[in-house]
Coordinates of C-alpha atoms in Angstrom, one line a residue:
M26 CA 0.0 0.0 0.0
P27 CA 1.6 3.3 -1.0
L28 CA 1.7 6.5 1.1
S29 CA -1.6 8.4 1.2
T30 CA -2.0 12.1 1.8
V31 CA -4.4 13.0 4.7
N32 CA -5.3 16.2 6.4
N33 CA -3.0 17.0 9.3
P34 CA -5.2 16.5 12.5
V35 CA -3.0 18.9 14.5
Q36 CA -3.0 22.7 14.2
A37 CA -1.3 23.7 10.9
G38 CA 0.7 26.9 10.4
R39 CA 3.6 28.6 12.0
R40 CA 3.9 27.7 15.7
Y41 CA 6.4 27.8 18.5
L42 CA 6.8 24.4 20.1
S43 CA 9.2 22.2 22.1
G44 CA 10.7 19.2 20.5
N45 CA 8.8 16.8 22.8
D46 CA 5.5 18.4 22.0
A47 CA 6.3 18.3 18.3
A48 CA 7.1 14.6 18.5
A49 CA 3.7 14.0 20.2
E50 CA 1.9 15.9 17.5
G51 CA 3.9 14.0 14.8
A52 CA 2.6 10.8 16.3
I53 CA -1.0 11.9 16.2
A54 CA -0.5 13.2 12.7
A55 CA 0.8 9.8 11.7
G56 CA -2.3 8.1 13.0
C57 CA -1.0 6.9 16.4
R58 CA -4.0 5.8 18.5
F59 CA -2.3 4.0 21.4
Y60 CA 0.3 5.3 23.8
G61 CA 1.6 3.1 26.7
G62 CA 4.4 4.6 28.8
Y63 CA 6.1 5.3 32.0
P64 CA 7.4 8.8 32.8
I65 CA 11.1 9.4 32.5
T66 CA 13.1 12.6 32.1
P67 CA 13.7 14.1 29.6
S68 CA 10.9 12.5 27.6
S69 CA 8.0 13.0 30.0
E70 CA 6.4 15.9 28.2
I71 CA 5.5 13.5 25.3
M72 CA 3.6 11.3 27.7
E73 CA 1.9 14.3 29.3
Y74 CA 0.8 15.5 25.9
M75 CA -0.6 12.1 24.8
S76 CA -2.4 11.8 28.1
R77 CA -4.2 15.1 27.4
E78 CA -4.8 14.7 23.7
L79 CA -5.0 11.1 22.6
E80 CA -8.4 10.0 24.1
A81 CA -10.1 13.1 22.6
R82 CA -8.9 11.9 19.2
G83 CA -10.3 8.4 19.5
G84 CA -7.2 6.9 20.9
A85 CA -6.2 5.2 24.2
F86 CA -3.6 6.2 26.7
L87 CA -2.2 4.0 29.5
Q88 CA 0.3 4.8 32.1
M89 CA 2.0 1.5 32.9
E90 CA 3.9 0.4 36.0
D91 CA 7.3 0.4 34.2
E92 CA 9.0 0.4 30.8
I93 CA 8.7 -3.3 30.4
A94 CA 5.0 -3.2 30.7
S95 CA 4.9 -0.1 28.5
I96 CA 6.5 -1.6 25.5
S97 CA 4.6 -4.8 26.0
S98 CA 1.3 -2.9 25.9
V99 CA 2.5 -1.2 22.7
V100 CA 3.2 -4.5 21.1
G101 CA -0.3 -5.8 22.1
A102 CA -2.0 -2.7 20.9
S103 CA -0.3 -2.9 17.5
W104 CA -1.7 -6.4 17.0
T105 CA -5.2 -5.0 17.6
G106 CA -4.6 -2.8 14.5
A107 CA -3.6 0.4 16.3
K108 CA -0.6 2.5 15.4
A109 CA 1.2 2.4 18.8
M110 CA 4.1 4.1 20.5
T111 CA 5.9 4.9 23.7
A112 CA 8.5 7.5 24.7
T113 CA 11.4 7.0 27.0
S114 CA 15.1 7.6 27.7
G115 CA 18.2 5.4 28.0
P116 CA 17.3 3.6 31.2
G117 CA 13.9 2.8 29.8
V118 CA 15.4 1.5 26.5
S119 CA 17.5 -0.8 28.6
L120 CA 14.4 -2.3 30.2
M121 CA 12.5 -2.6 27.0
Q122 CA 15.1 -4.7 25.1
E123 CA 13.6 -8.2 25.5
C124 CA 10.2 -7.0 24.2
L125 CA 11.9 -5.0 21.4
G126 CA 13.5 -8.3 20.2
Y127 CA 10.0 -9.9 20.5
A128 CA 8.6 -7.1 18.3
A129 CA 11.4 -7.5 15.7
F130 CA 10.9 -11.3 15.6
T131 CA 7.1 -11.1 15.4
E132 CA 7.3 -8.3 12.9
T133 CA 5.2 -5.9 15.0
P134 CA 5.2 -2.3 14.1
V135 CA 6.1 -0.2 17.1
V136 CA 7.5 3.3 17.5
V137 CA 9.8 4.4 20.4
V138 CA 10.8 8.0 20.9
D139 CA 14.1 7.8 22.8
V140 CA 15.0 11.3 24.2
Q141 CA 18.6 10.5 25.1
R142 CA 20.2 11.7 28.3
A143 CA 23.7 11.4 29.8
G144 CA 24.3 7.8 30.8
P145 CA 25.1 5.1 31.5
C146 CA 22.6 3.8 34.0
T147 CA 20.4 6.6 35.5
G148 CA 23.3 8.9 34.8
Q149 CA 22.3 12.6 34.6
A150 CA 18.5 12.7 34.1
T151 CA 18.3 16.3 32.9
K152 CA 21.5 16.4 30.9
V153 CA 22.1 15.7 27.3
G154 CA 23.8 12.6 25.8
A155 CA 23.7 10.5 22.7
G156 CA 24.9 7.1 24.1
D157 CA 22.0 5.0 22.9
I158 CA 23.1 4.6 19.3
M159 CA 24.3 1.0 19.7
A160 CA 21.7 0.1 22.4
V161 CA 18.7 0.5 20.1
K162 CA 20.3 -1.6 17.4
W163 CA 22.1 -4.3 19.4
G164 CA 20.4 -4.3 22.8
S165 CA 18.3 -7.4 22.3
H166 CA 19.8 -10.8 21.4
G167 CA 19.9 -12.4 18.0
D168 CA 20.1 -10.9 14.6
Y169 CA 17.4 -8.4 13.5
Q170 CA 17.1 -4.9 12.1
V171 CA 15.5 -1.7 13.3
V172 CA 15.0 1.7 11.9
A173 CA 16.4 4.7 13.8
L174 CA 16.1 8.4 12.7
S175 CA 18.0 11.3 14.2
P176 CA 16.3 14.7 14.3
W177 CA 18.3 18.0 14.6
S178 CA 15.4 20.4 15.0
V179 CA 11.9 20.8 16.5
Q180 CA 10.6 20.6 12.9
E181 CA 12.2 17.2 12.5
M182 CA 10.9 16.0 15.8
F183 CA 7.5 16.3 14.1
S184 CA 8.4 15.2 10.6
L185 CA 10.7 12.3 11.5
T186 CA 8.1 11.0 14.0
V187 CA 5.7 10.7 11.1
E188 CA 8.4 9.0 9.1
A189 CA 9.2 6.6 11.9
F190 CA 5.6 5.5 12.0
N191 CA 5.5 5.1 8.2
L192 CA 8.6 3.0 8.1
S193 CA 7.6 0.9 11.0
E194 CA 4.2 0.2 9.5
R195 CA 5.6 -0.5 6.0
L196 CA 8.5 -2.7 7.1
R197 CA 6.9 -4.2 10.2
V198 CA 9.8 -3.4 12.4
P199 CA 10.5 -1.4 15.6
A200 CA 11.3 2.2 14.6
F201 CA 13.1 4.7 16.9
L202 CA 13.2 8.5 16.9
L203 CA 16.7 8.9 18.4
A204 CA 16.3 12.4 19.8
E205 CA 18.4 14.0 22.5
E206 CA 17.5 16.1 25.5
A207 CA 18.7 19.1 23.6
T208 CA 16.2 18.6 20.8
G209 CA 13.4 17.3 23.1
H210 CA 13.5 20.5 25.3
L211 CA 14.5 22.9 22.5
R212 CA 11.8 25.5 21.6
E213 CA 11.8 27.0 18.2
R214 CA 9.5 27.8 15.2
V215 CA 7.8 25.0 13.4
D216 CA 5.8 25.1 10.2
M217 CA 3.1 22.6 10.6
P218 CA 1.9 21.3 7.2
E219 CA -1.8 21.2 6.2
T220 CA -1.4 17.6 5.1
V221 CA 0.9 14.7 5.9
E222 CA 1.7 11.5 4.1
V223 CA 0.9 8.3 6.1
Y224 CA 1.4 4.6 5.5
N225 CA -1.2 2.2 6.7
R226 CA 0.0 -1.4 7.1
D227 CA -0.7 -3.8 4.3
Y228 CA -3.3 -6.5 5.0
V229 CA -4.6 -9.0 2.5
P230 CA -7.2 -11.3 3.9
G231 CA -6.1 -14.9 4.0
E232 CA -2.5 -14.2 3.3
P233 CA 0.1 -15.7 5.7
P234 CA 1.1 -13.1 8.3
F235 CA 4.6 -14.4 8.9
G236 CA 6.1 -15.4 5.6
T237 CA 6.5 -14.7 1.9
D238 CA 8.0 -16.5 -1.0
D239 CA 10.3 -13.5 -1.4
P240 CA 13.5 -14.0 0.8
A241 CA 13.3 -10.2 1.5
G242 CA 9.5 -10.0 1.6
I243 CA 7.2 -8.2 4.0
P244 CA 4.1 -10.3 4.8
S245 CA 0.6 -9.1 5.1
M246 CA -0.4 -8.1 8.7
P247 CA -3.8 -8.9 10.0
S248 CA -5.1 -7.8 13.4
F249 CA -7.0 -9.6 16.1
G250 CA -10.6 -9.3 15.3
D251 CA -10.1 -9.5 11.5
G252 CA -11.3 -13.1 11.6
E253 CA -7.9 -14.7 10.8
K254 CA -6.6 -17.7 12.7
L255 CA -3.9 -15.5 14.2
M256 CA -1.1 -16.7 16.5
V257 CA 1.8 -14.5 17.6
T258 CA 4.9 -16.2 19.2
G259 CA 8.4 -15.2 19.9
S260 CA 9.6 -18.7 19.1
T261 CA 10.6 -19.7 15.6
H262 CA 7.4 -20.0 13.6
D263 CA 6.1 -20.9 10.2
R264 CA 4.4 -18.4 7.9
F265 CA 1.0 -18.9 9.7
G266 CA 2.5 -18.5 13.2
F267 CA 2.7 -22.1 14.3
R268 CA 5.8 -22.8 16.5
K269 CA 8.4 -24.5 14.5
T270 CA 11.5 -24.6 16.7
E271 CA 13.2 -27.6 15.0
G272 CA 15.1 -27.4 11.7
P273 CA 18.2 -25.3 11.2
A274 CA 17.4 -24.4 7.5
F275 CA 13.9 -23.1 8.4
H276 CA 15.2 -20.9 11.2
D277 CA 18.1 -19.7 9.1
A278 CA 15.7 -18.6 6.3
L279 CA 13.4 -16.8 8.7
V280 CA 16.2 -14.8 10.4
R281 CA 17.7 -13.9 7.1
R282 CA 14.4 -12.7 5.7
L283 CA 13.8 -10.5 8.8
S284 CA 17.1 -8.8 8.2
N285 CA 17.0 -8.7 4.4
K286 CA 13.5 -7.0 4.3
V287 CA 15.2 -4.0 5.8
L288 CA 18.7 -4.1 4.3
S289 CA 17.5 -4.8 0.8
R290 CA 15.6 -1.5 1.0
K291 CA 18.4 0.7 2.4
N292 CA 18.4 2.9 -0.6
E293 CA 14.7 3.8 0.1
I294 CA 15.2 4.2 3.9
C295 CA 18.5 6.0 4.4
R296 CA 18.5 9.7 4.2
H297 CA 21.2 12.3 4.7
E298 CA 22.0 15.9 4.0
G299 CA 25.2 17.4 2.7
Y300 CA 26.6 20.9 3.2
H301 CA 29.6 22.2 1.3
L302 CA 30.6 18.7 0.2
D303 CA 31.4 19.5 -3.4
D304 CA 35.0 20.6 -2.8
A305 CA 35.4 19.6 0.8
E306 CA 38.7 18.2 1.9
L307 CA 37.6 17.6 5.5
V308 CA 34.2 16.3 6.2
V309 CA 32.4 16.4 9.5
V310 CA 30.0 13.4 10.0
A311 CA 27.4 14.4 12.5
Y312 CA 23.8 13.7 13.5
G313 CA 21.2 15.0 15.9
F314 CA 21.8 18.2 17.8
T315 CA 25.5 18.0 17.3
A316 CA 25.0 18.5 13.6
R317 CA 23.8 22.0 14.4
S318 CA 27.1 22.8 16.0
A319 CA 28.9 21.1 13.2
L320 CA 27.3 23.2 10.5
S321 CA 28.2 26.4 12.4
A322 CA 31.8 25.1 12.7
V323 CA 31.9 24.2 9.0
R324 CA 30.8 27.7 8.0
A325 CA 33.4 29.3 10.3
A326 CA 36.0 27.0 8.9
R327 CA 35.1 28.1 5.3
Q328 CA 35.5 31.7 6.4
A329 CA 39.0 30.8 7.7
G330 CA 39.9 29.2 4.3
I331 CA 39.4 25.6 5.3
K332 CA 37.6 23.5 2.8
A333 CA 35.3 21.7 5.2
G334 CA 31.9 20.1 4.7
L335 CA 29.2 18.5 6.7
L336 CA 27.6 15.1 6.1
R337 CA 24.5 15.0 8.3
L338 CA 23.1 11.5 9.0
I339 CA 19.3 11.5 9.3
T340 CA 19.0 7.8 9.2
I341 CA 21.3 6.0 11.7
W342 CA 19.9 2.5 11.4
P343 CA 20.2 0.9 8.9
F344 CA 23.6 2.5 8.6
D345 CA 24.5 3.8 5.2
N346 CA 27.9 2.3 4.8
E347 CA 28.0 2.9 1.0
L348 CA 27.5 6.6 1.6
I349 CA 30.6 6.8 3.9
S350 CA 32.7 4.9 1.4
R351 CA 31.5 7.1 -1.4
V352 CA 32.3 10.3 0.4
A353 CA 35.6 9.0 1.6
G354 CA 37.0 8.9 -1.9
G355 CA 38.8 12.2 -2.6
I356 CA 38.8 13.8 0.8
K357 CA 41.7 14.2 3.3
G358 CA 39.8 13.1 6.4
F359 CA 36.6 12.7 8.5
L360 CA 35.8 14.3 11.8
V361 CA 33.1 12.6 13.9
P362 CA 31.9 14.7 16.9
E363 CA 29.6 12.8 19.2
M364 CA 28.0 13.1 22.7
N365 CA 29.3 9.6 23.4
L366 CA 32.7 7.9 23.3
G367 CA 32.6 7.3 19.5
Q368 CA 29.7 5.0 18.7
V369 CA 29.2 6.3 15.1
D370 CA 32.9 7.0 14.8
G371 CA 33.6 3.2 14.8
L372 CA 31.1 2.8 11.9
V373 CA 32.7 5.5 9.9
R374 CA 36.1 4.0 10.4
A375 CA 34.9 0.6 9.2
Y376 CA 33.9 2.0 5.8
A377 CA 36.3 5.0 5.3
G378 CA 38.9 2.8 3.8
S379 CA 42.4 4.5 4.0
T380 CA 40.8 7.9 4.7
P381 CA 41.9 9.2 8.2
V382 CA 39.1 9.5 10.8
R383 CA 39.3 11.7 13.9
S384 CA 36.9 11.3 16.8
L385 CA 35.8 14.2 18.9
T386 CA 33.9 12.9 22.0
Q387 CA 32.2 14.6 24.8
V388 CA 30.2 12.9 27.7
N389 CA 29.9 15.7 30.2
G390 CA 26.2 16.3 29.9
S391 CA 26.4 19.3 27.7
T392 CA 26.3 19.9 23.9
I393 CA 29.4 20.1 21.8
S394 CA 30.2 23.7 20.9
P395 CA 31.0 24.9 17.4
A396 CA 34.3 26.2 18.7
S397 CA 35.4 22.7 19.8
I398 CA 34.6 21.3 16.3
L399 CA 36.3 24.2 14.6
A400 CA 39.4 23.7 16.7
A401 CA 39.5 20.0 15.8
L402 CA 39.2 20.9 12.1
K403 CA 42.1 23.4 12.3
E404 CA 44.2 20.7 14.0
M405 CA 43.5 18.3 11.0
C406 CA 44.8 20.8 8.5

């Protein structure tokens, strides 16, 4: 089923919003009709917004006893046919991991807004960080794929939340909005559109819900109440949901399809933006709020005569390794500033070939300044 254009159910026009409120409005615009969550700083405003607004829009809101129950309720709601989400931060993501693996293996569309804070553990609840990059991809056991998008503005807190829902529904995978405290609590102007494009999950009556003949296929998804003989299990299952835990070839084919259905569509999923890349000799690879500082630093470097450019990653997972390899050809080096100890830096190094990569890390609970990035660029000249 292709994207369809619908009227935006939230107030259109120029508005002044926080990132967390924009994410909540993006969820409603995408068609979210279930929210299950547990309050946690710095994401709690999303839950507060949904508790006020969702029921009036025909949805359901549940405050659960913890994050494990929250993501479990979201998975259950999704199988009733509702577009469903939760919002949390790093400690909550840690608790959700088992059920996120369940969602991936049962091909359940769920959206998680992760407003990252300084970790590990409970860390600094009100301070910024970006240390969940690997956790959202590798936190649960086994091999599977997720989608993760990284907003750098309040505008993108809205638009990428809509996109996260669309990708989750289309691919039948968990999708993350990997925000940061700085974008969640940022307030700035947003231009809310009159219409939005939404994707409603594909359902063909009678089609098997857990298998296709295509080794990278995405099966039809029925809901409880549709009249299908529907079973959902986290154990290895056949295309109709019957447990089938014996047989190495069968399990191998299932796990590979779950991965390939995402990786084979990377060109359709992965998005980025480039600034001053045409003649760049030094390229800053940045994402999220740090990309704002990076763009300012790149512009200052240009004024100082340094041929610098910015490669802003919007999609973090799946990781666009071909993009890094392509940009690496012909430049003198990459700089990767991050509010963690180098989680994306390691990915860039893996695909940069012989191009030097410098990491600029900061984990003190504050954003990286443009001056720090500019100083690192000058040292690379």
